[in-house]
């Protein structure tokens, strides 16, 4: 799977739910060192980073259109900043050192406050030395509830990640190893999912919100013991729920399912060696009252449809191992430039629709993330595809996207394989 043998699967995982902080807006998030039982109970606990004493950090929940205020305190020995991934928020709340804010120094605090315009499944994570701080645990779910939530018995967050650990549970402190940066990125030898709730009944209808919080791993997930539909991608409701098959999640991507419980529920990652259990959902008792009905679409998102594009830009991913030469001075580059250039890759007028061709001229897949906006993937036949904030482009392939740039400010555009981002695959755009 990687240069190390994958550690044994975590089927005997401690039932450790993601702590909830519902109804405590304004929230207080303290970034700090934590000790967490990540490996199965009985194996060593892991010294890592987290928020409010836990990894993942607490689940933040707010209603669509309601202001959320989060006081972030930095209890670390180093600087940090927190990004609210996928939220179309005001630029100055985006949490990006170099573009939107100063670093929060140790002992300092910063208040983030914004009104999430869209319901859906989002997450927060460190955006400072993120290939390392996220790998060490600085992540948590951010859920924006619909005004009219779907009719389900439970709403469960499933946060996926992986960690590179010794047998005793300590992290291997080698986050910027050049070999992995030039290949698929720092990858764990142990993976699991953290669930916000661990028990359901047979016959329950459940919303599952899967979040890939791993720094570099693309998860291919099979969920057993359920039948249902895919209802949202990267937070945004699908107009028509899609079939539930194997789920492919690039780093930072989310998928929401609505499913009926038909048996013991397992979340398995597909690996070359076979399925690897990430989490179980205990099934006890039976729901006698639920009437099976069709799984309906979630409330529609309110994003503008793209107009005819006024600009067509090409962003070519370059570099890495087995890649060609390029003009940048780091391992990876976009259009021959590594790391954040002085000048933006694109300058847009507010409301402008832009087409971008993302060309993957490397030997590795990349998950390209745009801040502050969602964009449409364009199918080969030109049809508008899914609305996403992160799109997976496989090695040697390309993808067109269409984006209505309607959020003013300076926005990052980067590979969300965080090793690739630190290895140079970052640029930015500006919307006036
Ligand atoms: Cu999820 Cu630039 O971030
Ligand atoms: Cu990448």
GROMACS .gro file of C-alpha atoms in nm, residues 47-393:
model
  347
   47UNK     CA    1   0.001   1.216   2.101
   48UNK     CA    2  -0.115   1.453   1.833
   49UNK     CA    3  -0.287   1.786   1.775
   50UNK     CA    4  -0.658   1.859   1.791
   51UNK     CA    5  -0.919   2.101   1.919
   52UNK     CA    6  -1.077   2.120   2.265
   53UNK     CA    7  -0.895   1.808   2.380
   54UNK     CA    8  -0.996   1.580   2.097
   55UNK     CA    9  -0.904   1.469   1.749
   56UNK     CA   10  -1.104   1.513   1.535
   57UNK     CA   11  -1.215   1.846   1.675
   58UNK     CA   12  -1.577   1.890   1.784
   59UNK     CA   13  -1.850   1.892   1.526
   60UNK     CA   14  -1.974   2.247   1.471
   61UNK     CA   15  -2.339   2.268   1.364
   62UNK     CA   16  -2.528   2.573   1.254
   63UNK     CA   17  -2.843   2.648   1.054
   64UNK     CA   18  -2.812   2.775   0.699
   65UNK     CA   19  -2.825   3.154   0.701
   66UNK     CA   20  -2.747   3.180   1.073
   67UNK     CA   21  -2.428   3.361   1.168
   68UNK     CA   22  -2.164   3.131   1.312
   69UNK     CA   23  -1.894   3.275   1.534
   70UNK     CA   24  -1.590   3.073   1.630
   71UNK     CA   25  -1.323   3.198   1.867
   72UNK     CA   26  -1.007   3.010   1.777
   73UNK     CA   27  -0.744   3.008   2.051
   74UNK     CA   28  -0.398   2.894   1.968
   75UNK     CA   29  -0.275   2.666   2.246
   76UNK     CA   30   0.003   2.523   2.029
   77UNK     CA   31   0.376   2.593   2.043
   78UNK     CA   32   0.358   2.720   1.685
   79UNK     CA   33   0.141   2.943   1.469
   80UNK     CA   34  -0.182   2.831   1.309
   81UNK     CA   35  -0.488   2.942   1.108
   82UNK     CA   36  -0.820   2.766   1.049
   83UNK     CA   37  -0.992   2.730   0.713
   84UNK     CA   38  -1.366   2.654   0.681
   85UNK     CA   39  -1.346   2.426   0.382
   86UNK     CA   40  -1.615   2.462   0.116
   87UNK     CA   41  -1.805   2.751   0.276
   88UNK     CA   42  -1.867   3.042   0.038
   89UNK     CA   43  -1.772   3.295   0.301
   90UNK     CA   44  -1.625   3.642   0.316
   91UNK     CA   45  -1.265   3.645   0.201
   92UNK     CA   46  -1.121   3.776   0.528
   93UNK     CA   47  -1.270   3.476   0.716
   94UNK     CA   48  -1.113   3.217   0.484
   95UNK     CA   49  -0.822   3.136   0.714
   96UNK     CA   50  -0.535   3.150   0.466
   97UNK     CA   51  -0.205   3.302   0.585
   98UNK     CA   52  -0.035   3.496   0.303
   99UNK     CA   53  -0.370   3.581   0.138
  100UNK     CA   54  -0.642   3.659   0.391
  101UNK     CA   55  -0.497   3.690   0.743
  102UNK     CA   56  -0.194   3.691   0.967
  103UNK     CA   57  -0.091   3.372   1.139
  104UNK     CA   58  -0.246   3.325   1.485
  105UNK     CA   59   0.060   3.314   1.707
  106UNK     CA   60   0.091   3.081   2.008
  107UNK     CA   61  -0.121   3.217   2.292
  108UNK     CA   62  -0.318   3.444   2.058
  109UNK     CA   63  -0.676   3.410   1.940
  110UNK     CA   64  -0.881   3.509   1.640
  111UNK     CA   65  -1.256   3.532   1.596
  112UNK     CA   66  -1.400   3.397   1.273
  113UNK     CA   67  -1.758   3.495   1.197
  114UNK     CA   68  -1.963   3.434   0.884
  115UNK     CA   69  -2.307   3.338   0.756
  116UNK     CA   70  -2.297   3.006   0.568
  117UNK     CA   71  -2.508   3.059   0.255
  118UNK     CA   72  -2.551   2.689   0.174
  119UNK     CA   73  -2.667   2.390   0.376
  120UNK     CA   74  -2.443   2.085   0.363
  121UNK     CA   75  -2.143   1.894   0.486
  122UNK     CA   76  -1.825   2.096   0.530
  123UNK     CA   77  -1.519   2.072   0.751
  124UNK     CA   78  -1.252   2.283   0.909
  125UNK     CA   79  -0.880   2.229   0.916
  126UNK     CA   80  -0.553   2.406   0.978
  127UNK     CA   81  -0.432   2.605   0.679
  128UNK     CA   82  -0.087   2.679   0.818
  129UNK     CA   83   0.187   2.422   0.747
  130UNK     CA   84  -0.123   2.222   0.673
  131UNK     CA   85   0.054   1.915   0.532
  132UNK     CA   86   0.187   1.873   0.882
  133UNK     CA   87  -0.081   2.023   1.110
  134UNK     CA   88  -0.364   1.835   0.939
  135UNK     CA   89  -0.161   1.513   0.939
  136UNK     CA   90  -0.116   1.568   1.314
  137UNK     CA   91  -0.492   1.599   1.361
  138UNK     CA   92  -0.612   1.958   1.316
  139UNK     CA   93  -0.948   1.889   1.155
  140UNK     CA   94  -1.315   1.861   1.241
  141UNK     CA   95  -1.664   1.854   1.083
  142UNK     CA   96  -1.868   2.167   1.012
  143UNK     CA   97  -2.232   2.093   0.937
  144UNK     CA   98  -2.476   2.348   0.799
  145UNK     CA   99  -2.829   2.224   0.856
  146UNK     CA  100  -3.114   2.273   0.611
  147UNK     CA  101  -3.414   2.479   0.723
  148UNK     CA  102  -3.622   2.176   0.628
  149UNK     CA  103  -3.404   1.874   0.697
  150UNK     CA  104  -3.482   1.548   0.519
  151UNK     CA  105  -3.697   1.294   0.701
  152UNK     CA  106  -3.435   1.069   0.862
  153UNK     CA  107  -3.400   0.895   1.199
  154UNK     CA  108  -3.032   0.984   1.239
  155UNK     CA  109  -2.783   1.223   1.088
  156UNK     CA  110  -2.434   1.077   1.125
  157UNK     CA  111  -2.098   1.228   1.032
  158UNK     CA  112  -1.828   0.987   0.914
  159UNK     CA  113  -1.487   1.153   0.914
  160UNK     CA  114  -1.219   0.952   0.734
  161UNK     CA  115  -0.847   0.988   0.772
  162UNK     CA  116  -0.520   0.802   0.790
  163UNK     CA  117  -0.210   0.835   1.005
  164UNK     CA  118   0.147   0.714   0.976
  165UNK     CA  119   0.214   0.545   1.306
  166UNK     CA  120   0.453   0.323   1.490
  167UNK     CA  121   0.316   0.006   1.644
  168UNK     CA  122   0.294   0.186   1.981
  169UNK     CA  123   0.061   0.451   1.840
  170UNK     CA  124   0.310   0.735   1.815
  171UNK     CA  125   0.310   0.935   1.493
  172UNK     CA  126   0.604   0.904   1.258
  173UNK     CA  127   0.718   1.267   1.255
  174UNK     CA  128   0.820   1.280   0.892
  175UNK     CA  129   0.560   1.496   0.724
  176UNK     CA  130   0.767   1.649   0.446
  177UNK     CA  131   0.964   1.344   0.338
  178UNK     CA  132   1.082   1.435  -0.013
  179UNK     CA  133   1.012   1.096  -0.159
  180UNK     CA  134   0.646   1.104  -0.060
  181UNK     CA  135   0.606   1.472  -0.159
  182UNK     CA  136   0.724   1.383  -0.511
  183UNK     CA  137   0.492   1.081  -0.525
  184UNK     CA  138   0.141   1.039  -0.386
  185UNK     CA  139   0.216   1.239  -0.070
  186UNK     CA  140   0.251   1.155   0.299
  187UNK     CA  141   0.022   0.862   0.358
  188UNK     CA  142  -0.081   0.676   0.667
  189UNK     CA  143  -0.034   0.310   0.748
  190UNK     CA  144  -0.351   0.310   0.958
  191UNK     CA  145  -0.689   0.444   0.854
  192UNK     CA  146  -1.023   0.471   1.025
  193UNK     CA  147  -1.344   0.666   1.037
  194UNK     CA  148  -1.475   0.861   1.335
  195UNK     CA  149  -1.854   0.856   1.362
  196UNK     CA  150  -2.072   1.111   1.540
  197UNK     CA  151  -2.299   0.829   1.650
  198UNK     CA  152  -2.232   0.458   1.655
  199UNK     CA  153  -2.567   0.282   1.691
  200UNK     CA  154  -2.878   0.256   1.474
  201UNK     CA  155  -3.177   0.022   1.438
  202UNK     CA  156  -3.267  -0.208   1.155
  203UNK     CA  157  -3.502  -0.024   0.925
  204UNK     CA  158  -3.385   0.323   1.029
  205UNK     CA  159  -3.340   0.580   0.758
  206UNK     CA  160  -3.007   0.754   0.810
  207UNK     CA  161  -2.820   1.042   0.658
  208UNK     CA  162  -2.448   0.966   0.638
  209UNK     CA  163  -2.207   1.254   0.581
  210UNK     CA  164  -1.869   1.121   0.469
  211UNK     CA  165  -1.573   1.360   0.484
  212UNK     CA  166  -1.227   1.271   0.354
  213UNK     CA  167  -1.003   1.457   0.597
  214UNK     CA  168  -0.686   1.270   0.500
  215UNK     CA  169  -0.395   1.479   0.381
  216UNK     CA  170  -0.327   1.280   0.065
  217UNK     CA  171  -0.520   0.954   0.049
  218UNK     CA  172  -0.796   0.902  -0.206
  219UNK     CA  173  -1.051   0.681  -0.032
  220UNK     CA  174  -1.252   0.428  -0.225
  221UNK     CA  175  -1.533   0.332   0.013
  222UNK     CA  176  -1.793   0.058   0.015
  223UNK     CA  177  -2.073   0.082   0.272
  224UNK     CA  178  -2.235  -0.250   0.358
  225UNK     CA  179  -2.567  -0.316   0.532
  226UNK     CA  180  -2.746  -0.025   0.369
  227UNK     CA  181  -2.948   0.053   0.061
  228UNK     CA  182  -2.995   0.409  -0.050
  229UNK     CA  183  -2.887   0.700  -0.265
  230UNK     CA  184  -2.618   0.966  -0.293
  231UNK     CA  185  -2.785   1.299  -0.216
  232UNK     CA  186  -2.502   1.555  -0.208
  233UNK     CA  187  -2.142   1.606  -0.315
  234UNK     CA  188  -1.905   1.854  -0.147
  235UNK     CA  189  -2.202   1.983   0.051
  236UNK     CA  190  -2.422   2.062  -0.249
  237UNK     CA  191  -2.752   1.881  -0.301
  238UNK     CA  192  -2.786   1.676  -0.618
  239UNK     CA  193  -3.093   1.769  -0.821
  240UNK     CA  194  -3.168   1.397  -0.845
  241UNK     CA  195  -3.026   1.152  -0.589
  242UNK     CA  196  -2.775   0.921  -0.756
  243UNK     CA  197  -2.715   0.546  -0.726
  244UNK     CA  198  -2.510   0.426  -0.430
  245UNK     CA  199  -2.207   0.236  -0.555
  246UNK     CA  200  -1.840   0.243  -0.460
  247UNK     CA  201  -1.763   0.597  -0.338
  248UNK     CA  202  -1.445   0.769  -0.449
  249UNK     CA  203  -1.334   1.062  -0.234
  250UNK     CA  204  -1.030   1.273  -0.306
  251UNK     CA  205  -0.880   1.451  -0.005
  252UNK     CA  206  -1.128   1.717   0.121
  253UNK     CA  207  -1.422   1.582  -0.080
  254UNK     CA  208  -1.752   1.495   0.089
  255UNK     CA  209  -2.043   1.277  -0.005
  256UNK     CA  210  -2.382   1.264   0.167
  257UNK     CA  211  -2.596   0.951   0.153
  258UNK     CA  212  -2.948   0.877   0.266
  259UNK     CA  213  -2.978   0.507   0.334
  260UNK     CA  214  -3.205   0.251   0.493
  261UNK     CA  215  -3.036   0.012   0.737
  262UNK     CA  216  -3.070  -0.345   0.612
  263UNK     CA  217  -2.808  -0.521   0.827
  264UNK     CA  218  -2.485  -0.469   1.020
  265UNK     CA  219  -2.323  -0.159   0.875
  266UNK     CA  220  -1.956  -0.149   0.779
  267UNK     CA  221  -1.744   0.115   0.612
  268UNK     CA  222  -1.466  -0.050   0.413
  269UNK     CA  223  -1.182   0.103   0.221
  270UNK     CA  224  -1.101  -0.091  -0.092
  271UNK     CA  225  -0.733  -0.182  -0.110
  272UNK     CA  226  -0.532  -0.407  -0.336
  273UNK     CA  227  -0.520  -0.656  -0.047
  274UNK     CA  228  -0.898  -0.647  -0.012
  275UNK     CA  229  -1.142  -0.455   0.205
  276UNK     CA  230  -1.005  -0.271   0.509
  277UNK     CA  231  -1.259  -0.194   0.778
  278UNK     CA  232  -1.269   0.176   0.875
  279UNK     CA  233  -1.567   0.171   1.109
  280UNK     CA  234  -1.879  -0.021   1.209
  281UNK     CA  235  -2.221   0.104   1.299
  282UNK     CA  236  -2.384  -0.121   1.558
  283UNK     CA  237  -2.736  -0.225   1.463
  284UNK     CA  238  -2.964  -0.298   1.758
  285UNK     CA  239  -3.340  -0.326   1.763
  286UNK     CA  240  -3.579  -0.257   1.480
  287UNK     CA  241  -3.758   0.054   1.366
  288UNK     CA  242  -4.123  -0.056   1.356
  289UNK     CA  243  -4.274   0.272   1.245
  290UNK     CA  244  -4.069   0.393   0.951
  291UNK     CA  245  -4.256   0.376   0.621
  292UNK     CA  246  -4.024   0.321   0.328
  293UNK     CA  247  -4.072   0.601   0.084
  294UNK     CA  248  -3.865   0.724  -0.203
  295UNK     CA  249  -3.546   0.907  -0.108
  296UNK     CA  250  -3.617   1.262  -0.214
  297UNK     CA  251  -3.364   1.525  -0.320
  298UNK     CA  252  -3.241   1.762  -0.050
  299UNK     CA  253  -3.353   2.124  -0.067
  300UNK     CA  254  -3.196   2.266  -0.385
  301UNK     CA  255  -2.887   2.485  -0.359
  302UNK     CA  256  -2.922   2.844  -0.470
  303UNK     CA  257  -2.605   2.881  -0.675
  304UNK     CA  258  -2.620   3.072  -1.003
  305UNK     CA  259  -2.615   2.877  -1.329
  306UNK     CA  260  -2.307   2.960  -1.533
  307UNK     CA  261  -2.341   3.198  -1.828
  308UNK     CA  262  -2.137   3.170  -2.143
  309UNK     CA  263  -1.778   3.195  -2.020
  310UNK     CA  264  -1.597   3.523  -2.078
  311UNK     CA  265  -1.254   3.371  -2.017
  312UNK     CA  266  -1.107   3.028  -2.077
  313UNK     CA  267  -0.792   2.954  -1.877
  314UNK     CA  268  -0.576   2.645  -1.874
  315UNK     CA  269  -0.410   2.524  -1.556
  316UNK     CA  270  -0.152   2.255  -1.622
  317UNK     CA  271  -0.027   2.042  -1.332
  318UNK     CA  272   0.341   1.964  -1.369
  319UNK     CA  273   0.626   1.796  -1.190
  320UNK     CA  274   0.667   1.521  -0.935
  321UNK     CA  275   0.840   1.190  -0.977
  322UNK     CA  276   0.822   1.050  -1.330
  323UNK     CA  277   0.696   1.388  -1.447
  324UNK     CA  278   0.849   1.608  -1.711
  325UNK     CA  279   1.069   1.909  -1.647
  326UNK     CA  280   0.902   2.233  -1.560
  327UNK     CA  281   1.001   2.592  -1.497
  328UNK     CA  282   0.907   2.610  -1.127
  329UNK     CA  283   1.156   2.594  -0.843
  330UNK     CA  284   0.975   2.342  -0.625
  331UNK     CA  285   0.876   1.978  -0.686
  332UNK     CA  286   0.534   2.058  -0.834
  333UNK     CA  287   0.407   2.346  -1.042
  334UNK     CA  288   0.103   2.492  -1.214
  335UNK     CA  289   0.186   2.635  -1.557
  336UNK     CA  290   0.560   2.631  -1.485
  337UNK     CA  291   0.525   2.823  -1.157
  338UNK     CA  292   0.576   2.667  -0.816
  339UNK     CA  293   0.414   2.806  -0.499
  340UNK     CA  294   0.215   3.127  -0.470
  341UNK     CA  295   0.311   3.369  -0.745
  342UNK     CA  296   0.318   3.745  -0.691
  343UNK     CA  297   0.047   3.789  -0.953
  344UNK     CA  298  -0.276   3.590  -0.955
  345UNK     CA  299  -0.332   3.311  -1.203
  346UNK     CA  300  -0.669   3.470  -1.291
  347UNK     CA  301  -0.836   3.810  -1.248
  348UNK     CA  302  -1.213   3.807  -1.264
  349UNK     CA  303  -1.493   4.057  -1.244
  350UNK     CA  304  -1.756   3.974  -0.989
  351UNK     CA  305  -2.023   3.755  -1.150
  352UNK     CA  306  -1.806   3.650  -1.442
  353UNK     CA  307  -1.834   3.290  -1.562
  354UNK     CA  308  -1.495   3.136  -1.634
  355UNK     CA  309  -1.408   2.807  -1.797
  356UNK     CA  310  -1.091   2.637  -1.681
  357UNK     CA  311  -0.924   2.336  -1.830
  358UNK     CA  312  -0.734   2.149  -1.561
  359UNK     CA  313  -0.466   1.943  -1.734
  360UNK     CA  314  -0.290   1.674  -1.534
  361UNK     CA  315   0.047   1.641  -1.704
  362UNK     CA  316   0.195   1.435  -1.418
  363UNK     CA  317   0.208   1.072  -1.315
  364UNK     CA  318  -0.017   1.116  -1.009
  365UNK     CA  319  -0.380   1.206  -0.944
  366UNK     CA  320  -0.454   1.551  -0.801
  367UNK     CA  321  -0.757   1.685  -0.617
  368UNK     CA  322  -0.781   2.052  -0.714
  369UNK     CA  323  -0.959   2.281  -0.468
  370UNK     CA  324  -1.085   2.634  -0.523
  371UNK     CA  325  -1.154   2.850  -0.218
  372UNK     CA  326  -1.467   3.060  -0.170
  373UNK     CA  327  -1.664   2.910  -0.459
  374UNK     CA  328  -1.814   2.593  -0.595
  375UNK     CA  329  -1.777   2.510  -0.963
  376UNK     CA  330  -1.937   2.274  -1.211
  377UNK     CA  331  -1.745   1.984  -1.356
  378UNK     CA  332  -1.807   1.974  -1.729
  379UNK     CA  333  -1.873   1.632  -1.883
  380UNK     CA  334  -1.700   1.526  -2.205
  381UNK     CA  335  -2.017   1.596  -2.403
  382UNK     CA  336  -2.024   1.948  -2.261
  383UNK     CA  337  -2.308   1.883  -2.017
  384UNK     CA  338  -2.295   2.049  -1.677
  385UNK     CA  339  -2.186   1.789  -1.427
  386UNK     CA  340  -2.161   1.796  -1.049
  387UNK     CA  341  -2.110   2.107  -0.842
  388UNK     CA  342  -1.794   2.067  -0.635
  389UNK     CA  343  -1.527   2.257  -0.446
  390UNK     CA  344  -1.261   1.992  -0.507
  391UNK     CA  345  -1.225   1.792  -0.827
  392UNK     CA  346  -1.017   1.479  -0.880
  393UNK     CA  347  -0.814   1.473  -1.201
   0.00000   0.00000   0.00000
